[in-house]
Coordinates of C-alpha atoms and ligand atoms in Angstrom, one line a residue:
X1 CA -34.5 -32.0 17.9
X2 CA -31.9 -34.5 19.8
X3 CA -29.3 -32.9 21.6
X4 CA -26.9 -34.4 23.3
X5 CA -24.6 -32.0 26.1
X6 CA -20.8 -33.8 25.6
X7 CA -19.2 -33.8 29.3
X8 CA -15.6 -31.9 28.4
X9 CA -12.4 -30.5 30.4
X10 CA -11.2 -26.6 29.8
X11 CA -7.7 -26.8 27.5
X12 CA -5.6 -23.3 29.0
X13 CA -4.5 -22.7 25.3
X14 CA -7.2 -21.3 23.9
X15 CA -6.5 -18.3 23.5
X16 CA -7.2 -16.2 20.6
X17 CA -4.5 -13.6 19.2
X18 CA -4.0 -10.5 16.6
X19 CA -6.2 -12.6 14.6
X20 CA -8.4 -15.3 16.3
X21 CA -7.1 -19.0 17.8
X22 CA -3.9 -20.8 15.5
X23 CA -2.8 -23.9 16.3
X24 CA -1.4 -26.6 14.6
X25 CA -3.8 -29.0 13.4
X26 CA -2.1 -32.0 15.7
X27 CA -3.7 -29.6 18.1
X28 CA -7.3 -29.1 17.0
X29 CA -7.8 -32.9 16.6
X30 CA -7.7 -33.5 20.0
X31 CA -10.9 -34.7 21.0
X32 CA -13.0 -31.4 21.8
X33 CA -10.5 -29.4 21.4
X34 CA -12.1 -27.2 18.0
X35 CA -15.5 -28.0 19.5
X36 CA -14.4 -26.5 23.2
X37 CA -13.2 -23.3 21.9
X38 CA -17.0 -23.3 19.3
X39 CA -19.0 -23.3 23.1
X40 CA -17.4 -21.2 24.5
X41 CA -18.0 -18.3 21.2
X42 CA -21.6 -19.1 21.2
X43 CA -21.7 -18.9 25.2
X44 CA -19.9 -15.3 25.0
X45 CA -22.1 -13.8 22.3
X46 CA -25.6 -14.2 23.1
X47 CA -27.2 -16.3 20.3
X48 CA -30.9 -14.9 20.1
X49 CA -32.9 -17.4 18.9
X50 CA -32.9 -18.7 15.4
X51 CA -30.3 -16.0 14.2
X52 CA -28.5 -17.0 10.8
X53 CA -24.8 -17.7 10.7
X54 CA -22.1 -17.4 8.5
X55 CA -19.7 -20.7 7.9
X56 CA -17.1 -21.1 5.3
X57 CA -12.8 -21.2 5.2
X58 CA -9.8 -21.1 3.4
X59 CA -10.5 -24.6 2.1
X60 CA -7.2 -25.6 3.4
X61 CA -6.5 -29.7 5.7
X62 CA -9.4 -30.0 8.0
X63 CA -11.7 -27.3 6.7
X64 CA -14.5 -29.7 5.9
X65 CA -14.8 -31.8 9.2
X66 CA -14.4 -28.7 11.0
X67 CA -17.8 -27.3 8.9
X68 CA -19.8 -30.7 9.9
X69 CA -19.0 -29.7 13.8
X70 CA -19.6 -26.5 13.5
X71 CA -22.9 -27.4 12.2
X72 CA -24.1 -29.7 14.5
X73 CA -23.1 -27.0 16.8
X74 CA -25.0 -24.1 15.4
X75 CA -27.8 -26.5 15.5
X76 CA -27.9 -27.6 18.8
X77 CA -27.0 -24.0 20.3
X78 CA -30.6 -22.4 18.8
X79 CA -29.9 -20.9 15.7
X80 CA -31.9 -21.2 12.5
X81 CA -29.9 -21.0 9.8
X82 CA -26.4 -21.1 8.4
X83 CA -25.2 -19.7 5.2
X84 CA -22.1 -21.7 4.0
X85 CA -20.1 -21.2 1.4
X86 CA -19.8 -24.1 -1.8
X87 CA -17.7 -26.5 -0.6
X88 CA -17.2 -25.4 3.2
X89 CA -15.3 -22.3 1.5
X90 CA -15.4 -18.8 1.4
X91 CA -12.2 -16.4 1.9
X92 CA -12.2 -14.1 4.6
X93 CA -13.4 -11.0 2.8
X94 CA -16.4 -12.5 0.8
X95 CA -17.6 -13.6 4.4
X96 CA -17.6 -10.2 6.2
X97 CA -18.9 -8.5 2.6
X98 CA -21.6 -11.0 2.5
X99 CA -22.2 -11.3 7.5
X100 CA -23.4 -8.0 5.6
X101 CA -25.0 -8.1 2.8
X102 CA -27.6 -10.8 4.4
X103 CA -27.3 -8.8 7.8
X104 CA -26.6 -11.8 9.7
X105 CA -25.7 -13.1 13.3
X106 CA -21.7 -12.7 12.6
X107 CA -20.0 -15.4 11.2
X108 CA -17.2 -18.1 11.6
X109 CA -14.1 -17.9 9.3
X110 CA -11.7 -20.9 9.1
X111 CA -8.6 -20.2 8.2
X112 CA -4.7 -19.8 9.8
X113 CA -4.2 -17.3 7.0
X114 CA -1.1 -17.3 5.9
X115 CA 0.7 -20.2 8.2
X116 CA 1.2 -23.2 6.1
X117 CA -1.4 -26.0 6.1
X118 CA -1.4 -29.7 5.5
X119 CA -1.8 -32.8 7.9
X120 CA 1.3 -30.9 10.0
X121 CA 0.4 -27.0 9.3
X122 CA -1.9 -24.9 10.7
X123 CA -5.6 -24.6 11.0
X124 CA -7.0 -21.4 12.7
X125 CA -10.7 -20.1 13.8
X126 CA -12.2 -16.9 14.6
X127 CA -15.8 -15.2 15.4
X128 CA -16.8 -12.0 13.2
X129 CA -19.6 -10.8 14.6
X130 CA -22.6 -8.5 12.7
X131 CA -20.2 -5.6 11.2
X132 CA -18.5 -8.2 9.1
X133 CA -15.3 -7.4 10.9
X134 CA -13.4 -9.9 13.5
X135 CA -14.3 -9.4 16.5
X136 CA -12.6 -6.6 19.4
X137 CA -11.0 -7.8 22.0
X138 CA -13.9 -8.0 24.5
X139 CA -15.4 -10.2 23.1
X140 CA -12.1 -12.9 22.8
X141 CA -10.9 -11.9 26.0
X142 CA -14.9 -13.4 27.3
X143 CA -14.3 -15.9 24.2
X144 CA -10.6 -16.9 26.4
X145 CA -12.0 -16.6 30.3
X146 CA -15.2 -19.7 29.3
X147 CA -12.9 -21.7 27.4
X148 CA -10.6 -21.4 30.1
X149 CA -13.4 -23.0 32.3
X150 CA -15.6 -24.7 30.4
X151 CA -17.5 -28.3 31.3
X152 CA -19.9 -29.1 28.3
X153 CA -20.9 -28.3 24.6
X154 CA -24.1 -29.1 23.1
X155 CA -23.8 -30.9 20.1
X156 CA -26.5 -32.7 18.1
X157 CA -26.8 -36.3 16.6
X158 CA -26.8 -36.2 13.0
X159 CA -25.3 -37.3 9.5
X160 CA -23.1 -34.5 7.6
X161 CA -24.8 -32.3 5.9
X162 CA -23.9 -32.1 1.4
X163 CA -21.9 -29.3 0.8
X164 CA -20.7 -29.7 -2.4
X165 CA -24.4 -28.7 -4.2
X166 CA -26.0 -25.0 -3.6
X167 CA -29.0 -25.4 -1.8
X168 CA -30.6 -26.0 1.2
X169 CA -30.9 -28.7 3.6
X170 CA -32.3 -29.8 7.1
X171 CA -30.6 -30.1 10.0
X172 CA -32.5 -30.8 13.3
X173 CA -34.5 -27.6 12.3
X174 CA -31.9 -25.5 11.0
X175 CA -31.4 -24.9 7.8
X176 CA -28.1 -25.0 6.0
X177 CA -28.3 -22.9 3.1
X178 CA -25.0 -23.4 0.8
X179 CA -24.4 -20.7 -1.3
X180 CA -21.9 -19.4 -4.6
X181 CA -19.2 -18.6 -2.3
X182 CA -17.9 -16.6 -5.3
X183 CA -21.2 -14.4 -6.4
X184 CA -22.3 -11.6 -3.8
X185 CA -18.3 -10.5 -3.8
X186 CA -17.5 -10.3 -7.7
X187 CA -21.0 -8.3 -7.4
X188 CA -19.6 -6.1 -4.4
X189 CA -16.3 -5.8 -6.3
X190 CA -18.2 -4.5 -9.8
X191 CA -19.8 -1.8 -7.7
X192 CA -17.0 -0.4 -6.8
X193 CA -13.9 -0.8 -9.6
X194 CA -14.5 0.8 -13.6
X195 CA -14.6 -3.3 -14.6
X196 CA -14.8 -2.1 -18.2
X197 CA -12.1 0.5 -17.7
X198 CA -9.7 -2.3 -16.7
X199 CA -11.5 -4.6 -19.5
X200 CA -10.0 -1.8 -21.9
X201 CA -6.3 -2.0 -20.6
X202 CA -6.5 -6.0 -20.4
X203 CA -7.0 -5.5 -24.3
X204 CA -4.4 -3.1 -25.0
X205 CA -1.5 -5.7 -24.7
X206 CA -1.0 -5.0 -21.1
X207 CA 0.3 -8.0 -19.3
X208 CA -0.6 -9.4 -15.8
X209 CA 0.0 -12.5 -13.8
X210 CA -2.1 -13.0 -10.4
X211 CA -0.3 -15.9 -8.1
X212 CA -3.0 -17.5 -6.0
X213 CA -0.1 -19.6 -3.7
X214 CA -3.1 -22.4 -4.3
X215 CA -5.3 -21.1 -1.7
X216 CA -9.1 -19.3 -1.6
X217 CA -9.1 -16.6 -4.2
X218 CA -8.1 -19.1 -7.0
X219 CA -11.8 -19.2 -7.9
X220 CA -13.0 -16.2 -7.2
X221 CA -9.5 -14.4 -9.1
X222 CA -10.6 -17.1 -12.2
X223 CA -14.5 -15.6 -12.2
X224 CA -13.0 -11.9 -11.4
X225 CA -10.4 -11.6 -14.3
X226 CA -11.4 -13.9 -16.2
X227 CA -15.1 -14.5 -16.8
X228 CA -15.9 -10.5 -16.0
X229 CA -12.7 -9.1 -17.5
X230 CA -12.0 -11.2 -20.3
X231 CA -7.7 -11.2 -18.9
X232 CA -6.2 -14.4 -20.7
X233 CA -5.9 -17.8 -18.5
X234 CA -2.3 -17.4 -18.3
X235 CA -2.5 -14.1 -16.1
X236 CA -3.1 -16.4 -13.2
X237 CA -1.0 -18.8 -11.6
X238 CA -1.4 -21.4 -8.6
X239 CA -5.3 -21.2 -8.5
X240 CA -6.6 -24.3 -7.8
X241 CA -7.0 -24.6 -4.1
X242 CA -5.2 -27.4 -2.2
X243 CA -6.3 -28.3 1.1
X244 CA -2.0 -28.3 2.0
X245 CA -1.1 -25.0 -0.4
X246 CA 0.8 -27.5 -3.0
X247 CA 2.9 -27.8 0.2
X248 CA 3.5 -23.9 -0.3
X249 CA 3.5 -21.4 2.2
X250 CA 0.2 -19.1 1.7
X251 CA 1.9 -15.4 2.6
X252 CA 2.4 -13.4 -0.6
X253 CA 6.0 -12.1 0.5
X254 CA 8.9 -12.0 -1.6
X255 CA 10.3 -14.7 -0.3
X256 CA 7.0 -17.6 -0.2
X257 CA 5.7 -16.2 -3.2
X258 CA 9.2 -16.9 -4.8
X259 CA 7.4 -18.3 -7.9
X260 CA 5.7 -14.8 -9.4
X261 CA 8.9 -12.7 -7.8
X262 CA 11.3 -15.0 -10.0
X263 CA 8.9 -14.2 -13.3
X264 CA 8.0 -10.8 -11.6
X265 CA 11.7 -10.1 -12.0
X266 CA 12.8 -12.6 -15.4
X267 CA 12.8 -12.1 -18.6
X268 CA 10.1 -10.8 -20.9
X269 CA 8.2 -10.1 -17.3
X270 CA 3.9 -9.4 -17.3
X271 CA 3.4 -5.7 -16.6
X272 CA 1.7 -6.5 -13.3
X273 CA 1.9 -9.0 -10.8
X274 CA 0.1 -9.7 -7.6
X275 CA -0.6 -12.2 -5.0
X276 CA -2.9 -12.9 -2.2
X277 CA -2.6 -15.4 0.8
X278 CA -4.2 -18.1 2.7
X279 CA -8.0 -17.3 3.2
X280 CA -7.7 -14.8 0.2
X281 CA -8.0 -10.6 2.6
X282 CA -3.6 -10.0 2.8
X283 CA -2.1 -8.9 -1.1
X284 CA 1.4 -8.2 -2.6
X285 CA 1.5 -5.4 -5.7
X286 CA 4.7 -5.7 -8.1
X287 CA 5.2 -3.9 -11.9
X288 CA 7.7 -5.2 -13.8
X289 CA 10.7 -5.7 -11.2
X290 CA 9.2 -3.6 -9.1
X291 CA 8.2 -4.6 -5.6
X292 CA 5.8 -1.6 -4.2
X293 CA 5.7 -1.6 -0.6
X294 CA 2.3 -2.9 0.9
X295 CA 2.4 1.2 3.8
X296 CA 3.4 2.7 -0.2
X297 CA 0.5 1.1 -1.3
X298 CA -1.6 1.8 1.0
X299 CA -0.6 5.6 0.3
X300 CA -1.0 5.4 -3.5
X301 CA -4.2 4.0 -3.2
X302 CA -5.2 6.9 -0.7
X303 CA -3.3 9.6 -2.9
X304 CA -5.2 8.5 -6.0
X305 CA -8.7 7.0 -4.5
X306 CA -10.5 9.9 -6.3
X307 CA -10.1 8.5 -9.8
X308 CA -11.7 4.7 -8.9
X309 CA -15.4 4.6 -9.3
X310 CA -16.6 3.8 -5.4
X311 CA -14.0 6.3 -4.0
X312 CA -15.1 9.1 -6.4
X313 CA -16.9 11.3 -3.3
X314 CA -13.2 11.3 -1.3
X315 CA -12.4 9.1 1.8
X316 CA -13.5 10.6 5.1
X317 CA -9.4 9.7 6.9
X318 CA -7.6 6.8 6.8
X319 CA -5.7 4.2 9.3
X320 CA -2.6 2.3 9.6
X321 CA -1.3 -0.2 12.3
X322 CA 1.4 1.2 14.3
X323 CA 4.5 -0.2 12.6
X324 CA 3.5 1.1 8.8
X325 CA 5.3 3.9 7.8
X326 CA 3.5 6.7 7.6
X327 CA 3.8 7.4 3.9
X328 CA -0.2 7.3 4.2
X329 CA 0.3 9.8 6.9
X330 CA 1.5 12.6 4.5
X331 CA -1.2 11.8 1.7
X332 CA -3.4 12.1 4.7
X333 CA -1.9 16.0 5.5
X334 CA -2.2 16.9 2.4
X335 CA -5.3 15.6 1.7
X336 CA -7.1 17.6 4.9
X337 CA -8.0 14.1 6.0
X338 CA -7.6 12.6 9.6
X339 CA -4.7 9.4 9.8
X340 CA -5.3 7.3 13.1
X341 CA -2.4 4.9 14.1
X342 CA -3.6 2.0 15.3
X343 CA -2.5 -1.4 17.3
X344 CA -1.6 -3.9 14.9
X345 CA -4.4 -6.4 14.3
X346 CA -7.4 -5.2 11.8
X347 CA -9.7 -5.5 14.3
X348 CA -9.2 -2.4 15.9
X349 CA -9.6 -0.4 12.1
X350 CA -13.7 -2.3 12.7
X351 CA -14.5 0.9 15.2
X352 CA -13.5 3.6 12.7
X353 CA -15.2 2.1 9.8
X354 CA -18.2 1.7 11.7
X355 CA -18.3 5.5 12.8
X356 CA -17.0 6.6 9.7
X357 CA -13.8 7.8 9.9
X358 CA -12.5 6.4 8.2
X359 CA -12.7 4.7 4.5
X360 CA -9.7 2.8 3.8
X361 CA -7.2 0.8 6.3
X362 CA -3.6 -1.0 5.8
X363 CA -1.0 -2.6 7.4
X364 CA 2.3 -2.9 7.0
X365 CA 2.0 -6.6 6.8
X366 CA 0.3 -6.7 3.7
X367 CA -3.1 -5.9 3.9
X368 CA -4.7 -3.3 2.7
X369 CA -8.7 -3.0 3.3
X370 CA -11.6 -0.7 2.8
X371 CA -15.1 0.2 5.1
X372 CA -16.2 -1.8 2.0
X373 CA -16.2 -4.9 4.3
X374 CA -15.2 -5.0 7.5
X375 CA -11.4 -7.2 6.7
X376 CA -8.5 -6.6 5.0
X377 CA -9.2 -7.7 0.7
X378 CA -6.4 -9.3 -1.3
X379 CA -8.4 -9.3 -4.5
X380 CA -9.7 -5.8 -3.9
X381 CA -5.9 -3.9 -3.6
X382 CA -5.0 -6.2 -6.9
X383 CA -8.5 -4.7 -8.5
X384 CA -7.9 -0.7 -7.1
X385 CA -4.1 -1.2 -8.5
X386 CA -5.6 -2.3 -12.0
X387 CA -7.8 0.0 -11.7
X388 CA -5.3 3.1 -11.2
X389 CA -3.3 1.5 -14.6
X390 CA -6.3 1.5 -16.8
X391 CA -6.7 5.5 -15.8
X392 CA -2.8 6.4 -15.4
X393 CA -1.6 4.2 -18.5
X394 CA 2.2 4.3 -16.7
X395 CA 4.2 1.2 -15.0
X396 CA 4.1 0.5 -11.6
X397 CA 7.8 1.9 -11.4
X398 CA 6.6 5.6 -12.4
X399 CA 3.6 5.8 -10.4
X400 CA 5.1 5.3 -7.4
X401 CA 8.2 6.5 -8.3
X402 CA 6.2 9.5 -9.0
X403 CA 4.4 9.4 -5.7
X404 CA 7.7 9.6 -4.1
X405 CA 8.7 12.8 -5.6
X406 CA 5.7 14.3 -4.2
X407 CA 5.2 12.9 -1.1
X408 CA 9.1 12.0 -0.2
X409 CA 10.1 7.9 -0.1
X410 CA 9.2 6.8 3.9
X411 CA 12.6 4.0 3.0
X412 CA 10.7 0.7 5.0
X413 CA 11.0 -2.6 5.7
X414 CA 10.5 -5.7 8.1
X415 CA 13.1 -7.9 9.2
X416 CA 11.3 -11.2 11.1
X417 CA 12.9 -14.1 12.8
X418 CA 10.5 -16.8 13.2
X419 CA 10.8 -19.6 15.4
X420 CA 12.8 -18.4 18.0
X421 CA 12.9 -20.0 22.0
X422 CA 9.8 -18.2 23.3
X423 CA 12.1 -17.1 25.9
X424 CA 14.9 -15.9 23.8
X425 CA 12.0 -13.7 22.3
X426 CA 10.6 -12.5 25.6
X427 CA 14.1 -11.9 26.4
X428 CA 14.6 -9.6 23.8
X429 CA 11.6 -7.5 24.2
X430 CA 12.9 -7.2 28.0
X431 CA 16.3 -6.1 27.3
X432 CA 15.1 -3.4 25.5
X433 CA 11.4 -2.3 28.2
X434 CA 13.8 -2.4 30.5
X435 CA 16.8 -0.6 28.8
X436 CA 14.5 3.0 27.7
X437 CA 16.1 5.2 29.9
X438 CA 19.1 4.4 28.9
X439 CA 18.9 4.6 25.5
X440 CA 17.4 8.6 25.3
X441 CA 19.8 10.7 24.1
X442 CA 22.4 7.6 22.9
X443 CA 23.7 8.6 19.3
X444 CA 24.9 5.9 17.0
X445 CA 26.6 7.6 13.7
X446 CA 24.5 10.0 12.7
X447 CA 21.4 8.5 14.4
X448 CA 20.1 10.0 18.0
X449 CA 17.5 8.0 20.0
X450 CA 15.0 10.9 20.7
X451 CA 12.4 8.8 22.9
X452 CA 11.2 5.4 23.3
X453 CA 7.8 3.4 24.0
X454 CA 5.5 1.1 24.8
X455 CA 2.8 1.5 22.0
X456 CA -0.4 1.8 23.6
X457 CA -4.6 2.7 22.3
X458 CA -6.9 4.3 23.4
X459 CA -10.1 3.4 20.7
X460 CA -11.2 6.8 19.9
X461 CA -14.4 5.3 20.1
X462 CA -15.5 3.3 22.5
X463 CA -12.5 4.3 24.4
X464 CA -10.6 0.8 25.5
X465 CA -7.1 0.7 26.3
X466 CA -4.7 -2.3 24.1
X467 CA -1.3 -2.0 26.0
X468 CA 2.3 -3.4 25.2
X469 CA 1.4 -3.2 21.5
X470 CA 4.8 -3.0 20.0
X471 CA 8.1 -1.5 21.0
X472 CA 9.5 1.8 18.8
X473 CA 12.7 3.5 19.4
X474 CA 12.6 6.8 17.3
X475 CA 15.1 8.7 16.7
X476 CA 15.4 12.5 16.2
X477 CA 15.3 13.0 12.3
X478 CA 12.1 10.8 11.9
X479 CA 13.4 7.5 11.8
X480 CA 12.5 4.6 14.1
X481 CA 12.9 1.4 14.4
X482 CA 9.6 -0.6 16.6
X483 CA 10.2 -4.4 17.7
X484 CA 7.7 -6.8 18.2
X485 CA 6.4 -10.3 18.9
X486 CA 4.0 -12.5 16.2
X487 CA 0.6 -13.0 17.4
X488 CA -0.2 -15.6 14.5
X489 CA 2.5 -17.8 14.5
X490 CA 2.2 -21.7 16.3
X491 CA 5.8 -22.6 16.7
X492 CA 8.3 -21.1 19.4
X493 CA 8.1 -16.8 18.9
X494 CA 9.2 -14.9 15.8
X495 CA 10.7 -11.3 16.5
X496 CA 9.6 -8.5 13.7
X497 CA 12.3 -6.0 13.5
X498 CA 10.0 -2.9 11.5
X499 CA 12.2 -0.3 9.6
X500 CA 11.7 3.1 8.8
X501 CA 13.9 6.7 7.5
X502 CA 12.2 9.4 5.8
X503 CA 13.8 10.0 2.2
X504 CA 13.4 13.5 1.0
X505 CA 16.1 13.4 -1.3
X506 CA 15.2 12.4 -4.6
X507 CA 18.4 11.0 -6.0
X508 CA 18.4 9.0 -3.0
X509 CA 14.8 7.5 -3.9
X510 CA 16.6 4.6 -6.5
X511 CA 18.5 2.7 -3.2
X512 CA 17.2 -0.7 -2.2
X513 CA 15.8 -0.1 1.5
X514 CA 18.0 -3.3 2.4
X515 CA 21.6 -0.4 1.5
X516 CA 19.3 2.4 2.9
X517 CA 18.6 1.1 5.8
X518 CA 21.6 -0.9 6.3
X519 CA 23.2 1.9 9.8
X520 CA 19.4 1.7 11.1
X521 CA 19.8 -2.7 11.0
X522 CA 23.6 -2.5 12.6
X523 CA 21.5 -0.3 15.4
X524 CA 18.2 -2.5 15.3
X525 CA 21.1 -5.6 16.4
X526 CA 23.1 -3.6 18.9
X527 CA 20.8 -1.9 20.9
X528 CA 18.2 -6.0 21.0
X529 CA 21.5 -8.0 22.0
X530 CA 19.7 -10.3 19.1
X531 CA 22.7 -12.5 18.6
X532 CA 24.1 -12.8 22.6
X533 CA 20.1 -13.6 23.4
X534 CA 19.3 -16.3 20.3
X535 CA 22.1 -16.6 18.4
X536 CA 20.5 -15.8 15.1
X537 CA 21.4 -12.6 13.5
X538 CA 20.2 -13.0 9.6
X539 CA 16.2 -12.7 9.4
X540 CA 14.1 -15.3 8.4
X541 CA 12.4 -13.3 6.2
X542 CA 12.6 -10.1 4.4
X543 CA 10.3 -7.8 2.8
Ligands
G16_1 C1 -3.8 -11.2 11.1 C2 -4.8 -9.7 11.0 C3 -3.8 -8.7 10.7 C4 -2.3 -8.6 11.4 C5 -1.4 -9.7 10.4 C6 -0.1 -9.2 12.0 O1 -3.3 -11.0 9.7 O2 -5.4 -10.2 10.6 O3 -4.4 -7.3 11.0 O4 -1.9 -7.5 10.8 O5 -1.9 -10.5 11.4 O6 0.2 -10.5 12.4 P1 1.2 -10.8 12.6 O7 1.0 -10.3 14.5 O8 1.7 -12.2 13.2 O9 2.4 -10.1 12.9 P2 -4.0 -12.3 8.6 O10 -4.2 -11.7 7.0 O11 -3.1 -13.1 9.8 O12 -5.0 -12.7 9.0

């Protein structure tokens, strides 16, 4: 084998964020940049000789080039086999499914998720461990440490491997197996949900619209909704994956999925709308003229899990990230099952799922999933909703409102301030943190602050501690405001303000969240001195 040891110089900025290393494509295109990070992964995980790796990405610009580099590095670093999605494509949940199904040594996923793509867009890379989940902090920290002092990487000199046709190629003694990216995942979905019931629903005149946002789930949606469930072709939109996502921002929320939102709030709207993101792990759920918050979606899925085939025996427990609303906590209480509150980031759910303590997990950031894989899973959430709708035969809005009637409504919204100067955003957080004791006991109209803290988490399974995971301002009536800086952006800083108030009064359940939360929004702006410190008081995105 012709292994080359290529000298290199360390880059100081390869610290993985909330979910892997995400940077501009142009940063990754610098000589040795990607290679250094990949070698740092391999040097941090003690690759057993002959191990199998999964490799694939969301198809964004630079995916193919990166795959060829990683294959040649995997061959030089002792892997025996790499399973690659056809054309180098795998959705993030499908990659997790395949890592688990074929019991591989883990996988490398190329994605910057919901961030824009294209020549000037973003690229990303992360390592998932053999359980199929994103590497925990102790591994991402080790990778970062290696990346700071790396001086060489290993690669073989060989021609590129053909990736478009299913089959096997020998790469200097390592097998490269190009696999169907969709089949294993679709089979897993069919084992969890009642496809016959959903087929009947779709045949009954019920209309759905799924928006793949020109990202990775297009072919998965085609296979599952059209081929296996018999939905008419016009049930799908933007299902041809494009390296720049058609110039869009593949983030399934009310702002960026506006094409779908206009359809679902327009005349002759379909009964159900859904979208997923760049790499297929996020989801947005809509009914005719109605938006389901991700926090409510998690609560509803938990409350109705028993009616769905794969969850008929009941769920062991639930987990949500700290900024996610407490709606699922109410359901857990009524089911008498544990509910865990973790920091933001799917990696924090892995230990709980591996230990069998939780079945369902969710985050306000449009992520929902279960222990069927170790990533959040966009199409899984869409199918869960379709299965519930197939059984209940009520509208999405009716289902949500009946849920609120039973459990109360956790009125919720997130305000994002994108692309803030880093210093100003850090200044807001520091200002709040240093003001905690002055804030406690202070009243603003009907609201009084009871407690403020900087969220920290001790993993109940391995005892690892994660600190500084978001600032919480908790009010005496149970309302709260959370301030947190995003860990997934690539330019400037994004400040997220999460607002939540519990509303048991059913007469107020129809209120628009922005109106119901208007006092809290004012308090958030006032105590953070946002306008003075950043010059901004209007969010970029409201969800
Ligand atoms: C990633 C993680 C999620 C997390 C989200 C938060 O999502 O996988 O678990 O909730 O980031 O992002 P931020 O730090 O920007 O608030 P994704 O879909 O980008 O992989």
